[in-house]
Structure formats: structure tokens, C-alpha cells
């Protein structure tokens, strides 16, 4: 192990790591959960969650609407076991592309590589955790070695693939290559890894700030220490997301939390009208689960109504937008149960991962025509 881990090997971590293993929960479309959401969630944020379920299942997923759906992911959701919900949605064609913080993708790799995260409690002495080499994400606990081993895998992957990946690439390219490598190295891991499953399903995964996670940290290491040539080019991400949105007959999003993934999705519409001069008309559907408030002026808490003024959301569709003020770790599994159990709970997969070059070429063609 090349680096110092917090704690040392002789410390006993077992008292902290005796909680049950966190596993990815896969929604099955439970009729009881659907009944609760339809009949029991009647007011306040329960009703907003119910409304979100109806907008998604009955409007966004309606076959004739042919909605291109983006899922944005912030907050520590894969460490909390929510990757199974993402896998189920991708597998069923219910989301077409994903924009995530790097952290959620990095922590997903622990599951792919068969490391164990444990249920715990937030009421612990963090100085003792540090001494014993135990990492805490609120009440999720795991050994620091999990970080070091995952980092070591990423560096090994980059060294092996540098020749193929060398040069500027979009974050979707990097995550696709990672997913394929995981499937090759750990067969079957697409059952419990978002990154691997996305590669298998043809779902592009973008990250809005490539340097801001342990994946980005190891890409930086690879460049400095190995003279590696793998460079994430954010321009490619911006143009690919923009091209995907341009190609959508209707566009809709499910926003978990907020943060930079939320804007990275929503800015697609202004990139079209404000920068490329292509009026697309704004997003058609908008669903957000968040604990953020609008009153601070930040983007995470900004409402769909505010997004109308930016041309991010079509002014005519406000009834098809909803913000449910809930913890995503509660709301998202319920939302997915509802969607999976709905009559529209499976769509043909769009396979956007393999169409990106053509979509970007079309964006370029349309933008050049406008520039004349
Ligand atoms: N080592 C790593 O890989 C690592 C680890 C952690 C974070 N990070 C990085 O730190 C940055 C911050 O990540 P973050 O995900 O904590 O973003 P964040 O703290 O900016 O959260 C994003 C938004 O989501 C909301 N949110 C968070 N959890 C929620 C929940 N359970 N329910 C509803 N809303 C919720 C927050 O209020 C916030 O507005 C990211 O860029 C990430 O990649 C990296």
C-alpha cells in the first residue's frame, strides 16, 4: 500500500464495522408502496412526492411522449445503498443519461470491487475512528483500506488503458471505459455497480466537476506521476449533454439533491438558445427531491418557476414540474418502486452512449446554420 492510511493495522476496527453490510436495494414495483403513494400521501411533501410519481410514470414515461430523461445525483447516495435504484431505472430504460457527482461514482466502485460498507451510527468519536482507520459518511462506516484499494484499482486501470484513452475525452467516455473494465475484471458486478451497469446498458454518465472526487484525484496522480495522457475535457461534456437535449422530442429530469449536477443538466437549454442560438423551448418536465430552500438564492434550492425565467423550463409546463422537500434516501426508493410497478415501467433503451458522435454532429450542423 503506497500511502499512509489513518490508523494502523493493529487497531481493532471490528466494534465499528459489525453493522449489517449496505447492499444496493432493487425496487420491484411493490403494489403496497404504490397504494401508499396513491392513497396515503395526500398533503404537504408526501403529496408532492405522489405528484412526482404521477408526472414521471404517467407523463414522462408515456410512450407517445418519447421523453429523453436525465437523472442528476448529488448527496452521498451510493454510499447509502441507492445505486440499486439507479441500476433498475437504467436497466428498464427509464433514465437515458446520468449526471452525478464524482463521489457517487467513486463510492459505487467499492460495490463493484466487492468491498463492504456497513450500517452504523452517526454518534461516534471521530478521533477514535481516525485512530482505528475507519471512515464515516454520517452513519455509513468502512475501513480506510477500502479507499486505498479502490484508488489503487483506478490507478491500475488508468495505467493499463492510457494508450486507448490517451488524450482529451468526455467524462462519459472515462466512465464507459471504467464500466467495461469492471465487468471484465469482476464478472457479474453490473448487478451491483451503477458504473458497470451503465456501460452494459449504453447509458452515458457525466460528472459535472471531474476533478472533484477521488476518481479525479487519481486521474491527476496518473498525469503527474506517470506522465499519463488521460484528460477529461469539460467542453465535450457540455456539448454532448447539450446535443442529447437538442435531440430529445421532449426533455425531462429527475434531480436528486441539487448541487452542480442539477445545473449541469439544466444549463443544456440555455446553452442551446443563449450560446448556440437554437431555441429549443425549455425543459418539458422537472422533478426534484431536495432539502434545499429557495430563500438563500442558491441554484440547488431554485424552483422550476425560477428556471422558467432562464429558459431552462418551458413556461407552459409548470403543472408538469414539482419539488418535493424530502431526503432523497427516503423519497427516491419510493419513487422508483412506483415507477417500476407502473404500466409504463419499462421502455426500450435509447442507447445514447453510442449515439453521441452523431448527436454532437447534428448540434454543430444546426448551430452553424443559425450562425449564418
Ligand atoms: N472522495 C470523494 O470522492 C468525495 C467524497 C465526498 C464528496 N466529494 C465531492 O464533494 C462534492 C460535494 O458532494 P455532495 O454530493 O455532498 O454535494 P453537495 O453537498 O453539494 O450536495 C448537493 C445538494 O444536494 C442536497 N442533498 C444532499 N444530500 C441530500 C439528501 N439526502 N436528500 C436531499 N438533498 C440532499 C444538498 O442539500 C445540496 O444542495 C462533490 O463534487 C463530490 O464529488 C468527493
CSV table of C-alpha atoms and ligand atoms in Angstrom, one decimal:
chain,number,residue,atom,x,y,z
A,1,UNK,CA,0.0,0.0,0.0
A,2,UNK,CA,1.7,3.2,-1.1
A,3,UNK,CA,0.2,5.7,1.2
A,4,UNK,CA,-0.4,6.1,4.9
A,5,UNK,CA,-3.9,5.2,6.0
A,6,UNK,CA,-5.5,6.8,9.0
A,7,UNK,CA,-5.0,4.3,11.9
A,8,UNK,CA,-2.6,1.4,11.8
A,9,UNK,CA,-3.2,-2.3,11.1
A,10,UNK,CA,-3.0,-3.5,14.7
A,11,UNK,CA,-6.0,-1.4,15.7
A,12,UNK,CA,-9.2,-3.4,16.1
A,13,UNK,CA,-11.9,-1.9,13.8
A,14,UNK,CA,-14.5,-4.7,14.4
A,15,UNK,CA,-16.6,-2.8,17.0
A,16,UNK,CA,-17.3,-0.1,14.4
A,17,UNK,CA,-17.7,-2.5,11.4
A,18,UNK,CA,-20.1,-5.0,13.0
A,19,UNK,CA,-23.2,-3.4,11.4
A,20,UNK,CA,-25.0,-5.0,8.5
A,21,UNK,CA,-23.5,-4.7,5.1
A,22,UNK,CA,-25.0,-2.0,3.0
A,23,UNK,CA,-26.4,-3.5,-0.2
A,24,UNK,CA,-27.9,-1.9,-3.2
A,25,UNK,CA,-31.7,-2.1,-2.9
A,26,UNK,CA,-33.5,-3.0,-6.1
A,27,UNK,CA,-37.1,-1.8,-6.4
A,28,UNK,CA,-39.6,-4.4,-7.5
A,29,UNK,CA,-42.8,-2.3,-8.1
A,30,UNK,CA,-44.5,-3.2,-4.8
A,31,UNK,CA,-48.3,-2.8,-5.1
A,32,UNK,CA,-48.4,-1.9,-1.4
A,33,UNK,CA,-46.0,1.0,-1.9
A,34,UNK,CA,-48.0,2.2,-4.9
A,35,UNK,CA,-51.2,2.1,-2.8
A,36,UNK,CA,-49.4,4.1,0.0
A,37,UNK,CA,-48.3,6.7,-2.5
A,38,UNK,CA,-51.7,7.0,-4.3
A,39,UNK,CA,-54.0,6.8,-1.3
A,40,UNK,CA,-51.8,7.7,1.8
A,41,UNK,CA,-49.6,10.5,0.6
A,42,UNK,CA,-52.3,13.2,0.5
A,43,UNK,CA,-50.8,16.5,1.6
A,44,UNK,CA,-47.6,18.5,2.0
A,45,UNK,CA,-44.4,16.9,0.8
A,46,UNK,CA,-46.0,13.4,0.8
A,47,UNK,CA,-48.4,14.8,-1.8
A,48,UNK,CA,-45.6,16.4,-3.7
A,49,UNK,CA,-43.8,13.0,-3.8
A,50,UNK,CA,-47.0,11.4,-5.0
A,51,UNK,CA,-47.3,14.1,-7.7
A,52,UNK,CA,-43.7,13.4,-8.8
A,53,UNK,CA,-44.5,9.7,-9.1
A,54,UNK,CA,-47.5,10.5,-11.3
A,55,UNK,CA,-45.7,13.0,-13.5
A,56,UNK,CA,-42.9,10.5,-14.0
A,57,UNK,CA,-44.9,7.4,-14.6
A,58,UNK,CA,-47.9,8.8,-16.5
A,59,UNK,CA,-46.4,11.7,-18.4
A,60,UNK,CA,-42.6,11.4,-18.8
A,61,UNK,CA,-42.7,7.6,-19.4
A,62,UNK,CA,-45.8,7.6,-21.6
A,63,UNK,CA,-44.5,6.0,-24.8
A,64,UNK,CA,-46.0,8.6,-27.2
A,65,UNK,CA,-44.2,11.5,-25.3
A,66,UNK,CA,-40.9,9.8,-26.0
A,67,UNK,CA,-39.2,11.9,-23.3
A,68,UNK,CA,-35.4,11.9,-23.0
A,69,UNK,CA,-34.8,11.6,-19.3
A,70,UNK,CA,-31.8,12.8,-17.4
A,71,UNK,CA,-31.1,11.8,-13.8
A,72,UNK,CA,-28.9,14.0,-11.7
A,73,UNK,CA,-27.4,12.7,-8.5
A,74,UNK,CA,-25.9,14.7,-5.6
A,75,UNK,CA,-25.6,13.8,-1.9
A,76,UNK,CA,-24.0,10.6,-0.7
A,77,UNK,CA,-26.5,8.3,-2.4
A,78,UNK,CA,-24.4,5.3,-3.5
A,79,UNK,CA,-22.8,5.0,0.0
A,80,UNK,CA,-26.3,4.9,1.3
A,81,UNK,CA,-27.2,2.0,-1.0
A,82,UNK,CA,-29.3,3.8,-3.5
A,83,UNK,CA,-27.3,2.6,-6.5
A,84,UNK,CA,-29.7,-0.3,-6.9
A,85,UNK,CA,-32.5,2.2,-7.7
A,86,UNK,CA,-30.3,3.8,-10.4
A,87,UNK,CA,-29.4,0.4,-11.8
A,88,UNK,CA,-33.1,-0.7,-12.0
A,89,UNK,CA,-34.1,2.6,-13.8
A,90,UNK,CA,-31.2,2.2,-16.3
A,91,UNK,CA,-31.9,-1.4,-16.9
A,92,UNK,CA,-35.6,-0.7,-17.6
A,93,UNK,CA,-34.8,2.2,-20.0
A,94,UNK,CA,-36.4,4.7,-17.5
A,95,UNK,CA,-33.5,7.1,-17.5
A,96,UNK,CA,-31.4,7.8,-20.6
A,97,UNK,CA,-28.4,9.6,-19.1
A,98,UNK,CA,-27.0,10.4,-15.7
A,99,UNK,CA,-25.1,13.4,-14.3
A,100,UNK,CA,-23.6,12.7,-11.0
A,101,UNK,CA,-21.1,14.0,-8.5
A,102,UNK,CA,-17.8,12.1,-8.9
A,103,UNK,CA,-18.1,11.0,-5.3
A,104,UNK,CA,-21.2,8.8,-6.1
A,105,UNK,CA,-19.4,7.2,-8.9
A,106,UNK,CA,-16.2,6.7,-6.9
A,107,UNK,CA,-18.1,5.1,-4.0
A,108,UNK,CA,-20.0,2.9,-6.5
A,109,UNK,CA,-16.7,1.3,-7.4
A,110,UNK,CA,-16.4,-0.1,-3.8
A,111,UNK,CA,-19.6,-2.2,-4.6
A,112,UNK,CA,-18.2,-3.3,-8.0
A,113,UNK,CA,-14.9,-4.4,-6.4
A,114,UNK,CA,-16.8,-6.3,-3.6
A,115,UNK,CA,-15.7,-4.1,-0.7
A,116,UNK,CA,-18.1,-3.8,2.2
A,117,UNK,CA,-19.7,-0.6,3.6
A,118,UNK,CA,-21.5,-1.1,6.9
A,119,UNK,CA,-24.6,0.4,8.6
A,120,UNK,CA,-23.6,2.3,11.7
A,121,UNK,CA,-24.5,5.3,13.8
A,122,UNK,CA,-23.5,9.0,13.5
A,123,UNK,CA,-22.9,9.2,17.2
A,124,UNK,CA,-19.3,8.1,17.3
A,125,UNK,CA,-15.9,9.6,18.4
A,126,UNK,CA,-14.3,10.6,15.1
A,127,UNK,CA,-10.9,10.9,16.7
A,128,UNK,CA,-11.1,7.2,17.6
A,129,UNK,CA,-12.4,6.4,14.1
A,130,UNK,CA,-9.3,8.1,12.7
A,131,UNK,CA,-7.0,6.2,15.1
A,132,UNK,CA,-8.6,3.0,14.0
A,133,UNK,CA,-8.7,3.7,10.3
A,134,UNK,CA,-12.5,3.8,9.9
A,135,UNK,CA,-14.1,6.3,7.5
A,136,UNK,CA,-17.5,7.7,8.3
A,137,UNK,CA,-20.1,9.2,6.0
A,138,UNK,CA,-22.7,10.2,8.5
A,139,UNK,CA,-23.8,6.7,9.7
A,140,UNK,CA,-22.1,4.7,6.9
A,141,UNK,CA,-18.8,3.1,8.1
A,142,UNK,CA,-16.0,1.4,6.2
A,143,UNK,CA,-12.2,0.8,6.6
A,144,UNK,CA,-9.9,3.3,5.1
A,145,UNK,CA,-8.3,0.4,3.2
A,146,UNK,CA,-11.4,0.5,1.0
A,147,UNK,CA,-10.4,3.9,-0.2
A,148,UNK,CA,-6.8,2.9,-0.8
A,149,UNK,CA,-7.7,-0.3,-2.6
A,150,UNK,CA,-10.3,1.5,-4.8
A,151,UNK,CA,-7.7,4.2,-5.6
A,152,UNK,CA,-5.2,1.5,-6.4
A,153,UNK,CA,-7.7,-0.1,-8.8
A,154,UNK,CA,-8.3,3.3,-10.5
A,155,UNK,CA,-4.6,4.0,-11.0
A,156,UNK,CA,-4.0,0.5,-12.3
A,157,UNK,CA,-6.9,0.9,-14.7
A,158,UNK,CA,-5.5,4.3,-16.0
A,159,UNK,CA,-2.1,2.8,-16.5
A,160,UNK,CA,-3.4,-0.2,-18.4
A,161,UNK,CA,-5.8,1.9,-20.6
A,162,UNK,CA,-3.7,5.1,-21.1
A,163,UNK,CA,-2.8,4.1,-24.6
A,164,UNK,CA,-6.5,3.6,-25.5
A,165,UNK,CA,-7.9,6.6,-23.6
A,166,UNK,CA,-5.0,9.0,-24.0
A,167,UNK,CA,-5.9,12.5,-25.0
A,168,UNK,CA,-9.0,14.6,-24.2
A,169,UNK,CA,-12.2,12.6,-23.6
A,170,UNK,CA,-15.6,13.3,-22.1
A,171,UNK,CA,-16.3,12.0,-18.6
A,172,UNK,CA,-18.9,9.7,-20.3
A,173,UNK,CA,-16.0,8.1,-22.2
A,174,UNK,CA,-14.0,7.6,-19.0
A,175,UNK,CA,-16.9,6.1,-17.1
A,176,UNK,CA,-17.8,3.8,-20.0
A,177,UNK,CA,-14.2,2.5,-20.1
A,178,UNK,CA,-14.2,2.1,-16.3
A,179,UNK,CA,-17.5,0.2,-16.5
A,180,UNK,CA,-16.3,-2.2,-19.2
A,181,UNK,CA,-13.1,-2.8,-17.3
A,182,UNK,CA,-15.1,-3.6,-14.1
A,183,UNK,CA,-17.3,-6.1,-16.0
A,184,UNK,CA,-14.2,-7.8,-17.4
A,185,UNK,CA,-12.3,-7.9,-14.0
A,186,UNK,CA,-15.3,-8.6,-11.8
A,187,UNK,CA,-17.8,-10.5,-13.9
A,188,UNK,CA,-21.4,-10.0,-12.7
A,189,UNK,CA,-20.6,-6.7,-11.0
A,190,UNK,CA,-23.1,-5.0,-13.2
A,191,UNK,CA,-25.7,-6.3,-10.8
A,192,UNK,CA,-24.3,-4.2,-8.0
A,193,UNK,CA,-22.5,-1.3,-9.7
A,194,UNK,CA,-24.0,1.8,-11.4
A,195,UNK,CA,-20.9,2.4,-13.4
A,196,UNK,CA,-20.7,-1.1,-14.7
A,197,UNK,CA,-24.5,-1.3,-15.4
A,198,UNK,CA,-24.5,2.0,-17.3
A,199,UNK,CA,-21.7,0.7,-19.6
A,200,UNK,CA,-23.7,-2.5,-20.2
A,201,UNK,CA,-27.0,-0.6,-20.9
A,202,UNK,CA,-25.5,2.2,-23.1
A,203,UNK,CA,-26.3,4.9,-20.6
A,204,UNK,CA,-23.8,7.8,-20.6
A,205,UNK,CA,-22.7,9.0,-17.1
A,206,UNK,CA,-21.3,12.5,-16.8
A,207,UNK,CA,-19.8,14.2,-13.9
A,208,UNK,CA,-20.2,18.0,-13.6
A,209,UNK,CA,-16.8,18.5,-11.9
A,210,UNK,CA,-14.3,15.9,-12.9
A,211,UNK,CA,-11.6,17.0,-10.6
A,212,UNK,CA,-13.8,16.9,-7.5
A,213,UNK,CA,-13.7,13.3,-6.4
A,214,UNK,CA,-11.2,10.5,-5.8
A,215,UNK,CA,-11.6,9.5,-9.4
A,216,UNK,CA,-10.4,13.0,-10.4
A,217,UNK,CA,-7.7,12.8,-7.8
A,218,UNK,CA,-6.3,9.6,-9.3
A,219,UNK,CA,-6.5,10.9,-12.8
A,220,UNK,CA,-4.4,13.9,-11.6
A,221,UNK,CA,-1.9,11.4,-10.0
A,222,UNK,CA,-1.7,9.5,-13.2
A,223,UNK,CA,-0.8,12.6,-15.1
A,224,UNK,CA,1.8,13.9,-12.6
A,225,UNK,CA,3.4,10.6,-11.7
A,226,UNK,CA,3.1,8.5,-14.8
A,227,UNK,CA,3.1,11.3,-17.4
A,228,UNK,CA,-0.4,9.9,-18.3
A,229,UNK,CA,-2.3,11.4,-21.1
A,230,UNK,CA,-5.9,10.9,-19.8
A,231,UNK,CA,-7.6,14.3,-19.7
A,232,UNK,CA,-11.3,14.9,-19.1
A,233,UNK,CA,-12.4,17.7,-21.4
A,234,UNK,CA,-15.4,19.5,-19.8
A,235,UNK,CA,-16.2,21.1,-23.2
A,236,UNK,CA,-17.0,17.7,-24.6
A,237,UNK,CA,-19.4,17.0,-21.6
A,238,UNK,CA,-21.1,20.4,-22.2
A,239,UNK,CA,-21.6,19.7,-25.9
A,240,UNK,CA,-22.6,16.1,-25.5
A,241,UNK,CA,-25.3,16.9,-22.9
A,242,UNK,CA,-26.5,19.8,-25.0
A,243,UNK,CA,-26.7,17.6,-28.1
A,244,UNK,CA,-28.6,14.9,-26.2
A,245,UNK,CA,-31.1,17.5,-25.0
A,246,UNK,CA,-31.4,19.0,-28.5
A,247,UNK,CA,-32.2,15.6,-29.9
A,248,UNK,CA,-35.0,15.0,-27.4
A,249,UNK,CA,-38.6,15.1,-28.6
A,250,UNK,CA,-39.5,16.1,-25.0
A,251,UNK,CA,-37.0,16.5,-22.2
A,252,UNK,CA,-37.4,15.8,-18.5
A,253,UNK,CA,-35.2,15.4,-15.5
A,254,UNK,CA,-35.2,13.8,-12.1
A,255,UNK,CA,-33.0,15.8,-9.8
A,256,UNK,CA,-31.7,14.2,-6.6
A,257,UNK,CA,-30.5,16.8,-4.1
A,258,UNK,CA,-29.1,19.7,-6.2
A,259,UNK,CA,-25.5,20.8,-6.4
A,260,UNK,CA,-23.6,21.1,-9.6
A,261,UNK,CA,-25.2,18.1,-11.4
A,262,UNK,CA,-28.5,20.0,-11.2
A,263,UNK,CA,-27.2,23.0,-13.1
A,264,UNK,CA,-25.1,20.8,-15.5
A,265,UNK,CA,-28.4,19.3,-16.7
A,266,UNK,CA,-30.5,22.5,-16.7
A,267,UNK,CA,-27.9,24.6,-18.4
A,268,UNK,CA,-28.4,22.5,-21.6
A,269,UNK,CA,-31.3,24.6,-22.6
A,270,UNK,CA,-29.6,28.0,-22.2
A,271,UNK,CA,-26.5,26.6,-23.9
A,272,UNK,CA,-28.8,26.0,-26.9
A,273,UNK,CA,-30.7,29.3,-27.0
A,274,UNK,CA,-28.2,31.7,-25.4
A,275,UNK,CA,-24.9,30.3,-26.8
A,276,UNK,CA,-25.7,28.4,-30.0
A,277,UNK,CA,-28.8,30.4,-31.0
A,278,UNK,CA,-31.0,27.3,-31.2
A,279,UNK,CA,-34.4,27.9,-29.4
A,280,UNK,CA,-35.4,24.5,-28.0
A,281,UNK,CA,-38.2,25.9,-25.8
A,282,UNK,CA,-37.0,24.7,-22.4
A,283,UNK,CA,-37.4,21.5,-20.4
A,284,UNK,CA,-40.8,19.8,-20.5
A,285,UNK,CA,-40.7,18.0,-17.1
A,286,UNK,CA,-38.9,18.8,-13.9
A,287,UNK,CA,-38.9,16.7,-10.7
A,288,UNK,CA,-36.6,17.5,-7.8
A,289,UNK,CA,-36.2,15.9,-4.4
A,290,UNK,CA,-34.2,18.2,-2.1
A,291,UNK,CA,-33.7,19.5,1.4
A,292,UNK,CA,-32.6,22.9,0.0
A,293,UNK,CA,-34.5,26.1,0.3
A,294,UNK,CA,-35.2,28.7,-2.4
A,295,UNK,CA,-34.7,31.7,0.0
A,296,UNK,CA,-30.9,31.6,0.0
A,297,UNK,CA,-30.7,32.3,-3.7
A,298,UNK,CA,-28.6,29.3,-4.5
A,299,UNK,CA,-29.3,27.1,-7.5
A,300,UNK,CA,-29.8,23.9,-5.5
A,301,UNK,CA,-33.0,25.3,-4.0
A,302,UNK,CA,-34.1,27.2,-7.1
A,303,UNK,CA,-37.7,26.3,-8.2
A,304,UNK,CA,-38.8,25.2,-11.6
A,305,UNK,CA,-40.7,28.6,-11.8
A,306,UNK,CA,-37.4,30.5,-11.4
A,307,UNK,CA,-35.9,28.2,-14.1
A,308,UNK,CA,-38.6,29.5,-16.5
A,309,UNK,CA,-37.0,33.0,-16.5
A,310,UNK,CA,-33.7,31.4,-17.7
A,311,UNK,CA,-35.4,29.5,-20.5
A,312,UNK,CA,-34.4,26.3,-18.6
A,313,UNK,CA,-38.1,25.2,-18.2
A,314,UNK,CA,-40.8,25.7,-20.8
A,315,UNK,CA,-43.2,28.4,-19.3
A,316,UNK,CA,-46.2,26.3,-20.5
A,317,UNK,CA,-45.4,23.2,-18.5
A,318,UNK,CA,-45.3,24.4,-14.8
A,319,UNK,CA,-48.0,21.8,-13.9
A,320,UNK,CA,-45.6,19.2,-15.0
A,321,UNK,CA,-42.9,20.3,-12.6
A,322,UNK,CA,-42.7,19.5,-8.9
A,323,UNK,CA,-40.3,19.9,-6.0
A,324,UNK,CA,-40.7,17.5,-3.1
A,325,UNK,CA,-38.9,18.7,0.0
A,326,UNK,CA,-37.7,15.2,1.2
A,327,UNK,CA,-34.5,13.4,2.0
A,328,UNK,CA,-33.6,11.6,-1.3
A,329,UNK,CA,-32.7,8.4,0.7
A,330,UNK,CA,-36.4,8.2,1.6
A,331,UNK,CA,-38.0,9.6,-1.5
A,332,UNK,CA,-36.0,8.0,-4.3
A,333,UNK,CA,-36.6,4.3,-3.4
A,334,UNK,CA,-40.4,5.1,-3.0
A,335,UNK,CA,-40.4,6.9,-6.3
A,336,UNK,CA,-38.6,4.0,-8.0
A,337,UNK,CA,-41.0,1.4,-6.6
A,338,UNK,CA,-43.8,3.4,-8.0
A,339,UNK,CA,-42.2,3.8,-11.5
A,340,UNK,CA,-41.2,0.1,-11.7
A,341,UNK,CA,-44.7,-1.0,-10.8
A,342,UNK,CA,-46.4,1.3,-13.3
A,343,UNK,CA,-47.8,0.2,-16.6
A,344,UNK,CA,-45.0,2.3,-18.2
A,345,UNK,CA,-42.3,0.7,-16.0
A,346,UNK,CA,-40.2,-0.4,-18.9
A,347,UNK,CA,-39.1,1.4,-22.1
A,348,UNK,CA,-36.8,0.4,-25.0
A,349,UNK,CA,-33.3,1.7,-24.0
A,350,UNK,CA,-32.2,4.7,-26.0
A,351,UNK,CA,-28.5,3.7,-26.0
A,352,UNK,CA,-27.3,7.3,-26.0
A,353,UNK,CA,-23.8,6.3,-25.1
A,354,UNK,CA,-23.2,5.0,-28.6
A,355,UNK,CA,-25.0,7.9,-30.4
A,356,UNK,CA,-23.1,10.8,-29.0
A,357,UNK,CA,-20.9,11.5,-32.0
A,358,UNK,CA,-23.9,11.7,-34.3
A,359,UNK,CA,-25.8,13.9,-31.9
A,360,UNK,CA,-22.9,16.3,-31.5
A,361,UNK,CA,-22.5,16.5,-35.3
A,362,UNK,CA,-26.2,17.4,-35.5
A,363,UNK,CA,-25.7,20.1,-32.9
A,364,UNK,CA,-22.8,21.5,-34.9
A,365,UNK,CA,-24.8,21.4,-38.1
A,366,UNK,CA,-27.8,23.3,-36.5
A,367,UNK,CA,-25.5,25.8,-34.7
A,368,UNK,CA,-23.6,26.6,-38.0
A,369,UNK,CA,-26.9,27.1,-39.8
A,370,UNK,CA,-28.0,29.6,-37.1
A,371,UNK,CA,-24.7,31.4,-37.3
A,372,UNK,CA,-25.0,32.2,-41.0
B,1,LIG,N1,-13.6,11.5,-2.1
B,1,LIG,C1,-14.6,11.6,-2.9
B,1,LIG,O1,-14.7,11.0,-4.0
B,1,LIG,C2,-15.7,12.6,-2.4
B,1,LIG,C3,-16.4,12.3,-1.3
B,1,LIG,C4,-17.4,13.2,-1.0
B,1,LIG,C5,-17.7,14.3,-1.7
B,1,LIG,N2,-16.9,14.5,-2.8
B,1,LIG,C6,-17.2,15.7,-3.7
B,1,LIG,O2,-17.7,16.7,-2.9
B,1,LIG,C7,-18.7,17.4,-3.7
B,1,LIG,C8,-20.0,17.6,-2.9
B,1,LIG,O3,-20.7,16.4,-3.0
B,1,LIG,P1,-22.2,16.2,-2.3
B,1,LIG,O4,-22.8,15.1,-3.1
B,1,LIG,O5,-22.0,16.1,-0.9
B,1,LIG,O6,-22.8,17.6,-2.8
B,1,LIG,P2,-23.4,18.8,-2.0
B,1,LIG,O7,-23.1,18.8,-0.6
B,1,LIG,O8,-23.2,20.0,-2.9
B,1,LIG,O9,-24.9,18.4,-2.1
B,1,LIG,C9,-25.7,18.7,-3.3
B,1,LIG,C10,-27.0,19.1,-2.9
B,1,LIG,O10,-27.8,18.0,-2.6
B,1,LIG,C11,-28.5,18.2,-1.4
B,1,LIG,N3,-28.6,16.9,-0.7
B,1,LIG,C12,-27.5,16.2,-0.2
B,1,LIG,N4,-28.0,15.1,0.4
B,1,LIG,C13,-29.3,15.1,0.2
B,1,LIG,C14,-30.3,14.2,0.6
B,1,LIG,N5,-30.0,13.0,1.3
B,1,LIG,N6,-31.6,14.5,0.3
B,1,LIG,C15,-31.9,15.6,-0.3
B,1,LIG,N7,-31.0,16.5,-0.7
B,1,LIG,C16,-29.7,16.3,-0.4
B,1,LIG,C17,-27.7,19.2,-0.6
B,1,LIG,O11,-28.5,20.0,0.2
B,1,LIG,C18,-27.0,20.1,-1.7
B,1,LIG,O12,-27.7,21.2,-2.1
B,1,LIG,C19,-19.0,16.7,-5.0
B,1,LIG,O13,-18.4,17.3,-6.1
B,1,LIG,C20,-18.3,15.3,-4.7
B,1,LIG,O14,-17.8,14.7,-5.8
B,1,LIG,C21,-15.9,13.7,-3.2
